[in-house]
mmCIF file of N, CA and C in Angstrom:
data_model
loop_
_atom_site.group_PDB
_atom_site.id
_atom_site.type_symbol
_atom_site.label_atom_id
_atom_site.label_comp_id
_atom_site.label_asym_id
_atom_site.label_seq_id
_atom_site.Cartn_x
_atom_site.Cartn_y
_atom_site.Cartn_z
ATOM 1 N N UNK L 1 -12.542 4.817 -7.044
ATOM 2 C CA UNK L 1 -11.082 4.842 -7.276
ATOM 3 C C UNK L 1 -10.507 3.452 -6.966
ATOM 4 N N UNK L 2 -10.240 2.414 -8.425
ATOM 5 C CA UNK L 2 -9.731 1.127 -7.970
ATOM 6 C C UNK L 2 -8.740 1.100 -7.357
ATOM 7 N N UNK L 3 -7.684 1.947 -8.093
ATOM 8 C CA UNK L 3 -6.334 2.388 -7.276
ATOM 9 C C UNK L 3 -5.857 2.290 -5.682
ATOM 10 N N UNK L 4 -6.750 3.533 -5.086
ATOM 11 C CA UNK L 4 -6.782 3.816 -4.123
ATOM 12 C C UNK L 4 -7.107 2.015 -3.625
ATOM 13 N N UNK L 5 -7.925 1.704 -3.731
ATOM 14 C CA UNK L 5 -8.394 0.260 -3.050
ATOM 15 C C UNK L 5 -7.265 -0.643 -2.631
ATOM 16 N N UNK L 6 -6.412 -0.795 -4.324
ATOM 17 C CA UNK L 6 -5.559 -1.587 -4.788
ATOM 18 C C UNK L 6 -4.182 -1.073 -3.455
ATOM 19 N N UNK L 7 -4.098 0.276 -3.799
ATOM 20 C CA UNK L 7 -2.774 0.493 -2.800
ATOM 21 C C UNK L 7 -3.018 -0.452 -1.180
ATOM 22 N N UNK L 8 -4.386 0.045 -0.891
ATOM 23 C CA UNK L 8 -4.884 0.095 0.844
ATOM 24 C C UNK L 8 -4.575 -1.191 0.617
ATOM 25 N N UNK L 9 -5.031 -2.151 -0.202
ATOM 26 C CA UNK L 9 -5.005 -3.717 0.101
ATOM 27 C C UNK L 9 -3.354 -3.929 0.390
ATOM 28 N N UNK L 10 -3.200 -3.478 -0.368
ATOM 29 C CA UNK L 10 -0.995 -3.522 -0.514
ATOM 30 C C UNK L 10 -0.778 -3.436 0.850
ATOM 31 N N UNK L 11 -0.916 -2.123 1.417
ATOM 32 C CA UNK L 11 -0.264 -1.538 2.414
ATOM 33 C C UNK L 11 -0.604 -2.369 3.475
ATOM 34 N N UNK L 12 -2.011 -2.973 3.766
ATOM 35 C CA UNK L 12 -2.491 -3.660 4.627
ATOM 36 C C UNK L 12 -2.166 -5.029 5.039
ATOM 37 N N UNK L 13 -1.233 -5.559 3.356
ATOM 38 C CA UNK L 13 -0.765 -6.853 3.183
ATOM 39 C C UNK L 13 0.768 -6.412 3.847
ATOM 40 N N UNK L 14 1.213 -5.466 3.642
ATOM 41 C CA UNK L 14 2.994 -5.233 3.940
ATOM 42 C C UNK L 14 3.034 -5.007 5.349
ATOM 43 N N UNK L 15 1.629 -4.551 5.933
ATOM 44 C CA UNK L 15 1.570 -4.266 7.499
ATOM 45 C C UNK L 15 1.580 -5.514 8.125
ATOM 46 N N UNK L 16 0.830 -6.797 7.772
ATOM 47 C CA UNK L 16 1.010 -7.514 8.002
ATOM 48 C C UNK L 16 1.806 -8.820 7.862
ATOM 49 N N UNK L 17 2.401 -8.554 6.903
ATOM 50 C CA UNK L 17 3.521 -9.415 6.616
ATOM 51 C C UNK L 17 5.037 -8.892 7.340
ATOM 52 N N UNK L 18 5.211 -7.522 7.214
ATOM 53 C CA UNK L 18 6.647 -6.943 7.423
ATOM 54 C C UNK L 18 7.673 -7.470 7.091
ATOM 55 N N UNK L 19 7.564 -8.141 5.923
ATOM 56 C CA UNK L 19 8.353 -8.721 5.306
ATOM 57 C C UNK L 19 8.826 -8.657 3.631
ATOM 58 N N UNK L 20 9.546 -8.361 2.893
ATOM 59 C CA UNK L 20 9.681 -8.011 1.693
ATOM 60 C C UNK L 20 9.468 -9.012 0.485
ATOM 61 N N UNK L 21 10.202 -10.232 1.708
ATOM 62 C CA UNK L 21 9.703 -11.675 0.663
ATOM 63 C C UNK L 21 8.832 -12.085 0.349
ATOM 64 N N UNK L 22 7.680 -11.838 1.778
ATOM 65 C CA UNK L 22 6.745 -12.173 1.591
ATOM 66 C C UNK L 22 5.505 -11.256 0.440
ATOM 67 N N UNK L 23 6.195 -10.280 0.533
ATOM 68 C CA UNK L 23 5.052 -9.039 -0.434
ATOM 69 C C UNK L 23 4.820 -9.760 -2.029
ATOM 70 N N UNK L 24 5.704 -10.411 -2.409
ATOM 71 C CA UNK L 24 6.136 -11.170 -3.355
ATOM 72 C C UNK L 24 4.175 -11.809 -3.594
ATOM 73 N N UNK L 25 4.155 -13.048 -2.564
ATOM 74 C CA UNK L 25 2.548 -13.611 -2.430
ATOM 75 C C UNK L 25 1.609 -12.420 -2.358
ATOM 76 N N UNK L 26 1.939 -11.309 -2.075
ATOM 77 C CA UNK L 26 0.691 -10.179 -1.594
ATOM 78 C C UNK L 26 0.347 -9.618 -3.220
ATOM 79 N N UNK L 27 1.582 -9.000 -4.074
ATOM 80 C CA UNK L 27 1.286 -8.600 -5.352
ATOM 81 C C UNK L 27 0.325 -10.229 -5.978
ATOM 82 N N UNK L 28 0.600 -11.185 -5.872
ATOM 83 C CA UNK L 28 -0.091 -12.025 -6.686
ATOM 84 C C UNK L 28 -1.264 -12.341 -6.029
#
């Protein structure tokens, strides 16, 4: 399930950023 992967990486990037601006660099 790439998906599933794709979200965890997300979530793992927004946990560590806690930041909205920064999620910006995390999608790319």
């Amino acid at each position: 399930k790439e998906l599933e992967a794709e979200n965890q990486m997300l979530r793992d990037c927004i946990t560590s950023s806690k930041d909205f601006i920064e999620l910006k660099g995390c999608i790319v």
